[in-house]
Coordinates of C-alpha atoms in Angstrom, one line a residue:
Chain E
M1 CA -10.4 13.9 -25.4
K2 CA -10.0 17.5 -26.5
A3 CA -12.2 19.4 -24.1
Q4 CA -13.1 22.9 -25.1
P5 CA -12.7 25.7 -22.5
E6 CA -16.5 26.3 -22.3
S7 CA -17.1 22.6 -21.9
Y8 CA -15.0 21.9 -18.8
S9 CA -18.0 22.6 -16.5
S10 CA -20.1 20.1 -18.6
L11 CA -17.8 17.3 -17.3
V12 CA -19.8 17.5 -14.1
D13 CA -23.5 16.7 -14.0
A14 CA -24.3 17.2 -10.3
D15 CA -28.1 16.9 -10.8
Q16 CA -27.6 13.4 -12.2
G17 CA -24.7 12.6 -9.8
I18 CA -22.2 12.0 -12.7
V19 CA -18.6 13.2 -13.1
S20 CA -16.5 12.4 -16.1
R21 CA -13.3 10.6 -15.6
E22 CA -11.6 13.3 -17.8
V23 CA -11.8 15.5 -14.6
F24 CA -9.3 13.1 -13.0
V25 CA -6.9 12.2 -15.8
N26 CA -6.9 14.8 -18.6
Q27 CA -3.8 17.0 -19.0
E28 CA -5.7 19.9 -20.5
V29 CA -8.3 19.9 -17.7
F30 CA -5.4 19.8 -15.2
E31 CA -3.7 22.8 -16.7
Q32 CA -7.0 24.7 -16.6
E33 CA -7.5 23.8 -13.0
I34 CA -4.2 25.4 -12.2
A35 CA -5.2 28.6 -14.0
R36 CA -8.9 28.7 -13.0
I37 CA -8.9 27.3 -9.5
F38 CA -5.5 27.5 -8.0
A39 CA -4.7 31.0 -9.3
R40 CA -8.0 32.3 -7.8
A41 CA -9.2 30.4 -4.8
W42 CA -8.1 31.0 -1.2
L43 CA -5.4 28.3 -0.5
F44 CA -4.0 27.1 2.8
V45 CA -0.3 28.1 2.9
G46 CA 0.9 27.2 6.4
H47 CA 0.7 28.0 10.1
E48 CA 2.0 30.9 12.0
S49 CA 3.7 28.6 14.5
L50 CA 6.1 27.6 11.6
I51 CA 7.4 31.1 11.5
P52 CA 7.4 32.3 15.1
N53 CA 10.2 34.9 14.9
P54 CA 11.1 37.9 12.8
D55 CA 12.9 36.9 9.5
D56 CA 11.6 33.3 9.8
Y57 CA 10.5 31.8 6.6
F58 CA 8.8 28.6 5.5
V59 CA 8.7 27.4 1.9
S60 CA 5.2 26.3 0.8
R61 CA 3.3 25.7 -2.4
M62 CA 0.3 27.3 -4.1
G63 CA -0.9 25.1 -6.9
M64 CA 2.3 24.3 -9.0
D65 CA 4.2 27.3 -7.6
S66 CA 6.7 27.4 -4.8
V67 CA 6.1 30.3 -2.4
I68 CA 7.8 31.7 0.6
L69 CA 5.9 32.4 3.8
T70 CA 7.8 35.0 5.8
R71 CA 7.4 37.0 9.0
D72 CA 9.0 40.4 8.6
R73 CA 10.7 42.4 11.4
Q74 CA 7.5 44.2 12.1
G75 CA 5.7 40.8 12.7
N76 CA 3.7 40.9 9.5
I77 CA 3.3 37.8 7.4
H78 CA 3.8 37.7 3.7
V79 CA 3.6 35.2 0.8
L80 CA 6.2 35.7 -1.9
L81 CA 6.8 33.8 -5.1
N82 CA 9.9 31.7 -4.6
S83 CA 11.7 32.7 -7.8
C84 CA 14.3 35.3 -8.4
M85 CA 13.1 38.1 -10.8
H86 CA 16.5 38.1 -12.6
R87 CA 16.8 34.5 -14.0
G88 CA 14.0 32.7 -12.1
M89 CA 16.3 30.9 -9.7
K90 CA 14.6 29.2 -6.7
L91 CA 15.5 31.7 -4.0
C92 CA 14.8 29.6 -0.9
R93 CA 15.9 26.0 -1.3
H94 CA 15.6 25.3 2.4
D95 CA 12.3 24.0 3.8
Q96 CA 12.5 26.7 6.5
G97 CA 15.0 29.1 8.0
N98 CA 15.7 32.5 9.2
A99 CA 17.3 35.2 7.0
R100 CA 17.5 39.0 7.2
A101 CA 17.3 39.2 3.4
L102 CA 16.5 36.6 0.7
T103 CA 19.6 36.4 -1.5
C104 CA 19.7 34.6 -4.8
P105 CA 22.6 32.1 -5.1
Y106 CA 22.9 32.6 -8.8
H107 CA 23.8 36.3 -9.4
G108 CA 23.3 37.7 -5.9
W109 CA 20.1 39.7 -6.2
S110 CA 18.7 40.1 -2.7
Y111 CA 15.3 41.0 -1.4
S112 CA 14.1 42.3 1.9
T113 CA 10.9 42.0 3.8
D114 CA 11.9 44.5 6.5
G115 CA 9.3 47.2 6.5
Q116 CA 11.8 49.7 8.0
L117 CA 14.1 49.3 5.0
V118 CA 11.6 48.9 2.1
E119 CA 8.2 50.1 1.2
T120 CA 7.0 46.8 -0.2
P121 CA 7.8 43.4 1.3
G122 CA 10.0 41.5 -1.1
E123 CA 11.5 44.6 -2.6
L124 CA 14.8 44.3 -4.4
V125 CA 17.5 45.8 -2.2
G126 CA 20.8 44.3 -3.3
V127 CA 22.1 44.1 -6.9
P128 CA 25.8 43.3 -7.3
G129 CA 27.3 45.7 -9.8
L130 CA 24.4 48.1 -9.7
A131 CA 26.7 51.2 -10.1
T132 CA 29.2 49.6 -12.5
H133 CA 27.6 47.0 -14.7
Y134 CA 24.1 48.4 -14.6
H135 CA 25.5 52.0 -14.7
G136 CA 23.0 52.7 -11.9
Q137 CA 20.2 52.1 -14.4
L138 CA 17.9 49.5 -12.9
D139 CA 14.4 50.3 -11.5
K140 CA 14.8 48.3 -8.3
K141 CA 11.2 49.0 -7.2
A142 CA 9.9 47.4 -10.3
W143 CA 11.8 44.2 -9.8
G144 CA 10.8 43.1 -6.3
L145 CA 9.6 39.5 -5.7
V146 CA 6.1 38.8 -6.8
R147 CA 3.9 39.2 -3.8
C148 CA 0.6 37.5 -3.1
P149 CA -2.0 40.3 -2.8
N150 CA -4.3 38.5 -0.3
V151 CA -2.9 36.9 2.8
V152 CA -4.9 36.2 5.9
N153 CA -4.0 34.8 9.3
Y154 CA -7.0 32.9 10.6
K155 CA -6.5 31.6 14.1
G156 CA -2.9 30.7 13.2
T157 CA -3.6 29.2 9.8
I158 CA -2.3 31.3 6.9
W159 CA -4.4 31.5 3.7
A160 CA -3.6 33.3 0.5
S161 CA -5.2 34.0 -2.9
W162 CA -3.5 35.3 -6.1
D163 CA -6.7 37.0 -7.3
K164 CA -6.8 40.7 -6.5
E165 CA -10.6 40.5 -6.8
A166 CA -11.0 37.6 -4.4
P167 CA -13.6 38.2 -1.7
P168 CA -12.5 38.4 1.9
F169 CA -11.5 35.0 3.3
L170 CA -14.4 34.8 5.7
D171 CA -16.9 35.3 2.9
Y172 CA -15.2 32.5 1.0
L173 CA -15.4 30.3 4.1
G174 CA -19.0 31.2 4.9
D175 CA -20.6 29.3 7.8
M176 CA -18.0 26.5 7.3
K177 CA -16.1 28.8 9.7
H178 CA -17.8 27.1 12.7
Y179 CA -16.5 23.8 11.6
L180 CA -12.9 25.0 11.0
D181 CA -13.1 26.7 14.4
A182 CA -13.9 23.4 16.0
A183 CA -10.5 22.2 14.8
L184 CA -8.5 25.3 15.5
D185 CA -10.0 26.5 18.7
H186 CA -8.7 25.3 22.1
R187 CA -10.5 22.1 23.2
D188 CA -11.8 24.1 26.2
G189 CA -13.7 26.3 23.8
R190 CA -11.4 29.4 23.8
E191 CA -10.8 30.9 20.4
G192 CA -7.6 29.8 18.7
G193 CA -5.0 28.3 21.0
S194 CA -3.7 25.6 18.7
E195 CA -0.3 25.1 17.1
V196 CA 1.3 22.6 14.8
F197 CA 4.0 20.2 15.8
G198 CA 7.4 20.9 14.1
G199 CA 8.0 19.1 10.8
V200 CA 5.6 18.7 7.9
Q201 CA 5.0 15.3 6.3
K202 CA 5.3 15.6 2.5
W203 CA 4.9 12.7 0.2
R204 CA 4.1 11.9 -3.4
V205 CA 1.0 9.9 -4.4
K206 CA 0.2 8.9 -8.0
C207 CA -3.4 9.9 -7.8
N208 CA -5.4 12.8 -9.0
W209 CA -5.3 15.5 -6.2
K210 CA -9.1 15.6 -5.9
F211 CA -9.4 12.1 -4.6
A212 CA -8.2 13.3 -1.2
P213 CA -10.5 16.4 -0.7
E214 CA -13.5 14.4 -2.0
N215 CA -12.7 11.7 0.5
F216 CA -12.3 14.0 3.5
I217 CA -15.4 16.1 2.6
G218 CA -17.4 13.3 4.1
D219 CA -17.2 9.8 2.7
M220 CA -18.6 7.5 5.4
Y221 CA -19.2 5.0 2.7
H222 CA -15.5 4.1 2.4
D223 CA -15.3 2.5 5.9
I224 CA -14.6 -0.8 4.3
S225 CA -11.2 0.6 3.2
H226 CA -10.3 0.7 6.9
R227 CA -11.6 -2.6 8.1
S228 CA -8.1 -4.0 8.8
V229 CA -7.2 -1.2 11.2
D230 CA -10.6 -1.4 12.8
L231 CA -10.1 -5.1 13.5
V232 CA -6.7 -4.5 15.0
G233 CA -7.9 -1.5 17.0
I234 CA -5.5 1.4 17.2
G235 CA -7.7 3.9 19.0
P236 CA -6.5 5.7 22.1
S237 CA -9.0 3.8 24.3
V238 CA -9.2 0.1 24.9
G239 CA -11.2 -1.9 22.4
K240 CA -11.6 -2.3 18.6
G241 CA -11.8 0.5 16.1
R242 CA -9.4 3.2 14.9
R243 CA -10.7 6.0 17.1
D244 CA -13.2 6.7 19.9
A245 CA -16.8 6.7 18.6
S246 CA -18.3 9.9 17.3
R247 CA -21.9 10.7 18.1
R248 CA -24.6 12.0 15.8
R249 CA -22.2 12.4 12.9
M250 CA -23.9 13.8 9.8
T251 CA -22.9 14.7 6.3
I252 CA -23.0 18.5 6.2
G253 CA -22.3 20.6 3.1
F254 CA -22.3 24.1 1.7
P255 CA -23.6 24.0 -1.8
G256 CA -22.7 27.6 -2.8
L257 CA -19.2 27.3 -1.5
G258 CA -17.9 23.8 -2.2
H259 CA -17.0 23.1 1.4
G260 CA -18.3 20.2 3.5
L261 CA -17.7 17.9 6.4
L262 CA -18.7 15.0 8.6
G263 CA -19.7 16.4 12.0
Q264 CA -22.4 17.4 14.4
L265 CA -25.2 19.8 13.6
P266 CA -25.2 23.1 15.6
H267 CA -26.2 22.6 19.2
T268 CA -26.2 24.7 22.3
A269 CA -25.3 22.3 25.1
E270 CA -22.3 20.1 25.5
D271 CA -22.8 16.3 25.4
D272 CA -21.9 14.4 28.5
Y273 CA -18.3 13.6 28.8
V274 CA -17.3 10.3 27.2
P275 CA -13.9 9.0 28.2
L276 CA -11.2 9.5 25.6
Y277 CA -7.7 8.2 25.7
T278 CA -8.5 5.7 28.5
K279 CA -5.2 3.9 27.8
H280 CA -3.4 7.0 29.0
P281 CA -4.7 8.1 32.5
E282 CA -2.9 11.4 32.5
V283 CA -4.3 12.3 29.1
E284 CA -7.7 11.1 30.0
A285 CA -7.7 13.3 33.1
Y286 CA -6.7 16.3 30.9
F287 CA -9.6 15.8 28.5
R288 CA -12.0 15.3 31.3
E289 CA -10.9 18.6 32.9
I290 CA -10.9 20.4 29.5
H291 CA -14.5 19.1 28.9
A292 CA -15.6 20.7 32.2
A293 CA -13.9 24.0 31.2
R294 CA -15.6 23.8 27.8
V295 CA -19.0 23.5 29.4
R296 CA -18.2 26.6 31.5
N297 CA -16.6 28.6 28.7
L298 CA -19.2 28.0 26.0
G299 CA -22.3 28.2 28.3
D300 CA -25.4 27.9 26.0
R301 CA -23.6 29.4 22.9
M302 CA -23.9 27.6 19.6
R303 CA -21.1 25.1 18.9
V304 CA -20.5 22.3 16.4
Q305 CA -18.1 19.3 16.2
T306 CA -16.0 18.3 13.2
S307 CA -14.7 14.9 12.5
V308 CA -13.3 15.6 9.1
G309 CA -13.9 18.3 6.5
T310 CA -12.7 19.9 3.3
I311 CA -12.3 23.6 2.4
F312 CA -12.5 24.0 -1.4
P313 CA -10.3 23.3 -3.2
N314 CA -7.4 21.4 -1.6
M315 CA -7.3 21.7 2.2
S316 CA -8.8 19.2 4.5
F317 CA -8.7 18.9 8.3
H318 CA -9.6 16.5 11.0
G319 CA -11.0 18.1 14.1
R320 CA -11.1 15.4 16.7
Q321 CA -9.1 12.2 16.5
P322 CA -6.7 12.6 14.8
R323 CA -6.4 16.4 14.8
T324 CA -4.5 17.5 11.6
I325 CA -4.5 19.6 8.5
A326 CA -3.8 18.1 5.1
V327 CA -3.1 19.9 1.8
F328 CA -3.1 18.3 -1.7
H329 CA -0.7 19.9 -4.1
P330 CA -1.3 19.2 -7.8
I331 CA 1.8 17.8 -9.6
S332 CA 0.2 16.3 -12.7
P333 CA -3.3 15.0 -13.6
T334 CA -2.2 11.7 -12.0
E335 CA 0.1 12.8 -9.2
M336 CA -0.2 14.9 -6.1
E337 CA 2.1 15.9 -3.3
M338 CA 0.3 15.5 0.0
W339 CA 1.3 17.5 3.1
R340 CA 0.2 16.9 6.7
F341 CA 0.5 19.2 9.7
Y342 CA -0.5 17.9 13.1
L343 CA -2.4 20.2 15.5
V344 CA -2.3 20.4 19.3
D345 CA -3.4 22.8 22.0
K346 CA -0.4 25.1 22.6
D347 CA -0.7 24.9 26.4
A348 CA -1.4 21.2 26.6
P349 CA 0.8 19.3 29.1
Q350 CA 3.7 17.4 27.5
A351 CA 2.1 14.0 28.2
V352 CA -1.0 15.1 26.2
K353 CA 1.2 16.3 23.3
D354 CA 3.1 13.0 23.3
A355 CA 0.1 10.7 23.5
T356 CA -1.8 12.6 20.8
R357 CA 1.2 12.9 18.5
H358 CA 1.9 9.2 18.7
Y359 CA -1.7 8.4 18.0
Y360 CA -2.0 10.8 15.1
L361 CA 1.1 9.4 13.5
R362 CA 0.0 5.8 13.6
Y363 CA -3.3 6.8 12.1
S364 CA -2.3 9.4 9.4
G365 CA 0.5 10.1 7.0
P366 CA 2.1 7.7 4.6
A367 CA 2.9 5.2 7.4
G368 CA -0.4 5.7 9.1
M369 CA -2.2 2.5 9.5
T370 CA -5.5 4.1 8.3
E371 CA -4.2 6.4 5.7
S372 CA -1.9 3.9 3.9
D373 CA -4.9 2.1 2.7
D374 CA -6.5 5.3 1.3
L375 CA -3.4 6.0 -0.7
E376 CA -3.5 2.6 -2.3
N377 CA -7.2 3.1 -3.3
W378 CA -6.7 6.6 -4.7
S379 CA -3.7 5.5 -6.7
Y380 CA -5.3 2.6 -8.3
A381 CA -8.6 4.4 -8.9
T382 CA -6.5 6.9 -10.9
E383 CA -4.5 4.3 -12.6
A384 CA -7.5 2.3 -13.8
S385 CA -9.2 5.5 -15.1
K386 CA -6.4 6.5 -17.4
A387 CA -6.8 4.1 -20.3
P388 CA -8.8 5.3 -23.4
L389 CA -11.7 2.9 -23.0
A390 CA -12.1 3.1 -19.2
R391 CA -12.0 6.9 -19.2
Q392 CA -15.1 7.1 -21.3
Y393 CA -17.2 5.9 -18.4
A394 CA -18.2 8.5 -15.8
Y395 CA -18.0 8.0 -12.0
N396 CA -21.2 7.5 -10.0
Y397 CA -22.0 10.0 -7.3
Q398 CA -25.7 9.3 -7.0
M399 CA -26.0 8.2 -3.4
G400 CA -28.6 10.2 -1.5
L401 CA -29.4 12.4 -4.5
G402 CA -32.4 14.7 -3.7
H403 CA -32.4 14.0 0.0
A404 CA -30.5 17.0 1.3
Q405 CA -32.2 19.2 3.9
P406 CA -31.5 22.7 4.9
I407 CA -29.9 23.2 8.4
E408 CA -31.4 25.7 10.8
G409 CA -28.9 28.2 12.1
L410 CA -26.3 27.6 9.3
R411 CA -26.3 29.9 6.3
G412 CA -26.5 27.9 3.0
A413 CA -25.9 24.5 4.6
V414 CA -27.6 21.2 4.0
Q415 CA -27.4 17.9 5.8
S416 CA -28.0 14.5 4.2
G417 CA -27.9 12.0 7.0
D418 CA -24.9 10.0 8.0
V419 CA -23.9 8.3 4.7
S420 CA -24.4 10.3 1.4
E421 CA -22.5 11.6 -1.6
E422 CA -24.2 15.0 -1.4
N423 CA -20.9 16.6 -0.3
Q424 CA -19.0 15.2 -3.3
R425 CA -21.7 16.6 -5.6
I426 CA -21.3 19.9 -3.8
F427 CA -17.5 19.8 -4.3
Y428 CA -17.7 19.0 -8.0
S429 CA -20.4 21.6 -8.7
R430 CA -18.1 24.1 -7.2
W431 CA -15.2 22.8 -9.3
A432 CA -17.4 23.3 -12.4
D433 CA -18.3 26.8 -11.3
F434 CA -14.6 27.7 -11.1
M435 CA -13.8 25.9 -14.4
A436 CA -16.5 27.9 -16.1
G437 CA -14.6 31.0 -15.2
K438 CA -17.4 32.6 -13.3
S439 CA -17.0 36.0 -11.8
W440 CA -16.7 36.4 -8.0
A441 CA -20.1 38.1 -8.0
D442 CA -21.5 34.8 -9.3
L443 CA -19.2 32.6 -7.2
I444 CA -20.0 34.4 -3.9
P445 CA -23.4 36.1 -4.3
G446 CA -23.7 38.9 -1.7
Chain D
M1 CA 45.9 -12.3 15.9
D2 CA 45.5 -11.4 19.5
D3 CA 42.4 -12.3 21.6
T4 CA 40.9 -8.8 21.5
A5 CA 41.0 -8.6 17.8
L6 CA 39.6 -12.1 17.4
K7 CA 36.8 -11.3 19.9
A8 CA 35.9 -8.2 17.9
L9 CA 35.9 -10.1 14.7
L10 CA 33.6 -12.8 16.1
L11 CA 31.3 -10.2 17.6
H12 CA 31.1 -8.4 14.2
R13 CA 30.2 -11.7 12.5
E14 CA 27.6 -12.4 15.2
V15 CA 26.0 -9.0 14.8
E16 CA 26.1 -9.1 11.0
D17 CA 24.5 -12.5 11.0
F18 CA 21.8 -11.3 13.3
L19 CA 21.0 -8.3 11.0
L20 CA 21.0 -10.4 7.9
M21 CA 18.7 -13.0 9.5
E22 CA 16.4 -10.2 10.5
A23 CA 16.3 -9.0 6.9
D24 CA 15.4 -12.5 5.8
L25 CA 12.5 -12.7 8.3
L26 CA 11.1 -9.5 6.9
D27 CA 11.6 -10.4 3.2
D28 CA 10.1 -13.9 3.9
R29 CA 7.1 -12.1 5.5
R30 CA 7.6 -13.8 8.8
F31 CA 6.5 -10.6 10.6
A32 CA 5.5 -12.3 13.9
D33 CA 9.0 -13.9 14.1
W34 CA 10.6 -10.5 13.3
L35 CA 8.5 -8.9 16.1
A36 CA 10.0 -11.5 18.5
L37 CA 13.4 -9.9 17.8
C38 CA 12.3 -6.6 19.4
T39 CA 12.7 -6.0 23.1
D40 CA 9.5 -5.1 25.0
D41 CA 10.9 -1.6 25.5
I42 CA 12.0 -1.1 21.9
R43 CA 11.9 2.4 20.4
Y44 CA 11.6 2.4 16.6
W45 CA 11.8 5.9 15.2
M46 CA 12.1 7.3 11.8
P47 CA 12.5 11.1 11.7
M48 CA 12.0 13.3 8.6
A49 CA 14.9 15.0 6.9
R50 CA 14.6 18.7 6.2
N51 CA 16.6 21.0 3.9
V52 CA 18.2 23.4 6.3
Q53 CA 20.8 26.2 6.1
F54 CA 24.5 25.1 6.2
N55 CA 24.9 26.3 9.8
K56 CA 21.7 24.7 11.0
T57 CA 22.4 21.0 10.3
A58 CA 21.4 20.2 13.9
Q59 CA 17.9 21.0 12.8
E60 CA 18.1 18.7 9.7
Y61 CA 16.2 15.9 11.3
T62 CA 12.9 16.3 13.2
R63 CA 13.4 15.9 16.9
E64 CA 12.6 12.7 18.8
Q65 CA 9.5 12.9 21.0
M66 CA 8.9 16.5 20.1
D67 CA 8.3 16.9 16.4
T68 CA 6.4 15.0 13.7
C69 CA 8.2 12.1 12.0
W70 CA 7.5 9.3 9.6
I71 CA 7.2 6.5 12.2
D72 CA 7.4 6.5 16.0
E73 CA 6.6 3.2 17.6
G74 CA 7.0 1.0 20.6
K75 CA 6.3 -2.8 21.0
E76 CA 2.6 -2.3 21.3
T77 CA 2.1 -0.4 18.1
L78 CA 4.6 -2.5 16.2
T79 CA 2.5 -5.5 17.3
Q80 CA -0.6 -3.7 15.9
R81 CA 1.1 -3.2 12.6
V82 CA 2.1 -6.9 12.4
K83 CA -1.5 -7.8 13.2
Q84 CA -2.8 -5.5 10.5
L85 CA -0.6 -7.1 7.9
A86 CA -2.0 -10.5 9.0
T87 CA -5.7 -9.5 8.4
G88 CA -5.5 -10.1 4.6
I89 CA -7.6 -7.0 4.1
H90 CA -4.9 -4.3 4.6
W91 CA -5.3 -3.1 1.0
A92 CA -1.9 -1.4 0.9
E93 CA -0.4 -4.9 1.3
E94 CA -3.1 -7.0 -0.3
P95 CA -1.8 -8.4 -2.7
Q96 CA 1.4 -8.4 -0.7
S97 CA 4.5 -6.5 -2.0
R98 CA 7.7 -8.2 -2.9
V99 CA 10.3 -6.6 -0.7
S100 CA 14.1 -7.1 -0.4
H101 CA 16.2 -5.5 2.4
L102 CA 19.8 -5.1 1.4
I103 CA 21.7 -4.3 4.6
T104 CA 25.3 -3.1 4.3
N105 CA 28.1 -1.0 5.9
I106 CA 27.6 -2.7 9.2
R107 CA 29.9 -1.3 11.8
I108 CA 29.9 -1.7 15.6
T109 CA 30.6 1.6 17.1
E110 CA 30.3 0.8 20.8
V111 CA 30.3 -2.3 23.0
T112 CA 29.0 -2.5 26.5
P113 CA 30.3 -5.6 28.3
D114 CA 28.5 -7.6 31.0
A115 CA 30.2 -8.6 34.3
A116 CA 32.0 -11.5 32.6
G117 CA 33.4 -9.2 29.9
N118 CA 31.1 -10.4 27.1
A119 CA 29.2 -8.0 24.9
A120 CA 25.8 -7.3 26.5
E121 CA 24.8 -4.3 24.3
V122 CA 26.2 -3.0 21.1
Q123 CA 25.7 0.2 19.0
V124 CA 25.6 -0.6 15.4
R125 CA 25.5 1.6 12.3
S126 CA 24.4 0.3 8.9
R127 CA 22.9 1.3 5.6
F128 CA 19.7 -0.1 4.1
L129 CA 18.4 -0.3 0.5
V130 CA 14.8 -1.5 0.6
Y131 CA 13.3 -2.4 -2.7
R132 CA 9.5 -2.7 -2.8
N133 CA 7.8 -4.1 -6.0
R134 CA 4.1 -4.2 -6.0
L135 CA 1.3 -5.4 -8.3
H136 CA 2.5 -5.2 -11.9
D137 CA 4.8 -2.2 -12.2
E138 CA 4.9 -0.3 -9.0
V139 CA 8.5 0.2 -7.6
D140 CA 9.8 2.1 -4.6
I141 CA 13.3 2.3 -3.4
Y142 CA 14.0 3.4 0.2
V143 CA 17.7 4.1 1.0
G144 CA 19.1 5.4 4.3
K145 CA 21.1 4.9 7.5
R146 CA 20.3 3.0 10.6
R147 CA 21.6 3.3 14.1
D148 CA 20.7 0.3 16.3
T149 CA 21.1 -0.6 19.9
L150 CA 21.2 -4.4 20.1
R151 CA 20.9 -6.1 23.5
K152 CA 21.7 -9.6 24.4
L153 CA 18.8 -11.3 26.3
D154 CA 19.0 -14.9 27.3
G155 CA 21.9 -15.5 25.0
A156 CA 20.2 -14.0 21.9
W157 CA 20.5 -10.5 20.3
K158 CA 17.4 -8.3 20.3
I159 CA 16.7 -4.9 18.9
A160 CA 16.3 -2.4 21.8
R161 CA 16.4 0.7 19.7
R162 CA 16.4 1.6 16.0
E163 CA 16.8 5.0 14.5
I164 CA 16.0 5.1 10.7
F165 CA 17.3 8.1 8.7
L166 CA 15.7 7.9 5.2
D167 CA 17.7 9.8 2.5
Q168 CA 14.6 11.6 1.2
N169 CA 13.0 14.9 2.0
V170 CA 9.6 14.5 0.2
L171 CA 8.9 10.8 0.6
L172 CA 8.8 9.5 -3.0
A173 CA 6.7 6.5 -2.1
K174 CA 2.9 6.8 -1.6
N175 CA 3.1 4.9 1.7
I176 CA 5.3 3.0 4.0
T177 CA 4.1 -0.6 4.7
T178 CA 7.3 -2.3 5.5
F179 CA 9.7 -2.3 8.4
F180 CA 13.3 -1.1 8.0

């Protein structure tokens, strides 16, 4: 198929619940996604706990590009393109580290993020042979590293957008904020307070990157994928199932924003405590205590609960069991690199950190007893959609079409019961809006 | 050949036989029999390798019991994995993969004798090349190093501890459904 630029958005018919397979396998569509979505949208880049000290850096990705997340000597966080301005050499080839200056191994150009030393983070400070070979004639200020213009630290999570015109992150997030908070805030209800365990799982999956966010945006229908692990029972409490039961879980989506989740509607009182982690008495005692603190701390304030959700385009998070952040980096139309970070309350006792980490790792990641089956399904769905005949037939997203209801107390949100494909329609409508090249005024109406 | 050298040679053969027999059980998909080779207090741990600065190689692998890793199991969760493989609806292994474990470079680095002077526990280093072929054309190759603690219980060797160091940074397979 040769899709014309203006026709990319026509590949999605959300009103009919139809999405063309070209969206998942077409090289041209993929290249336009990189330009129209990944170069504009707010993307998750990392977590502040990965760069706790001055001069720490962590190498991340934004779309197809390698970027460096740094903390300068003044404590400010920056996102810089990981490519030397001289010959393009990949500057940081470590996953993380600590360096006063970022020095290129090829010809030795070096860049500083130290605000005492330079005006602009990433400025070129060292050029071997500047006086002799360049005869002093090089505009160092013009040849600093490319710097991402929008970077935000939201409760420890770092987000960035390449588009100078991008709206503030909180406008982009909208009332999805409450559901992200439910993952990032301390379990006792205090704001923030979470950190990630050291080490980021990174692995390649031969599937289109969108299979992951559309799954995590709320696909209760795919429970059959996980029957084997449910039969075995890997939950932290005694009995079958892969996690402790969630109550009143609904499909909740934000049609104007492309975000969505499975979780609870806003409420103002905490549910009675239900034992969690009963296999681990010390951990169980902690969660019981934390629940009592949460009841005290939140009082009758509005709160929500998130099981799993997606922030458009490529970040998903689990808020309860497990508690993790996942990112889906596009590699090609039929390959992604998936990253997982695991979250924990910073001040939780070691026994809690240990029990939760063990549980999360047997649930998620490439060796996760739950996730390994998803990866098989996403790969072979992609594989079987590639061939010329198969790719002519659109995917069906018609479940629960026309049954979404507005949610009181949440701006622009709808709920569609416990099992629905409303959130997938929301996700692909948003995809179509970005692919149509709409302005931010149209994408985020005031 | 003196007694000590002969004893070391026999011990090496015994340990090598054990590791090759273990690989056969895995490749023959006799997972429950394989599980019986693990002690009840086994630790089975596979850290992740990071690209670090030359002077920071101590940070190359994620830390045990502190950081994230690929796999971190005890007997209970290894048992759950074996049960999952036996359900027949674990889609990542249905249809089942064809797997071959090539175990080489076996070297005993430490021997702890019992009261009678016989080996009661050994530290063993080895390399693995695990080939997984799945459905019609899916291939994954996992290569790396192992450090095992084998313990003799009731006259038979058991795996008391296994550390698995995969020679990959980004895992180049979509998932891990085999044991190493």
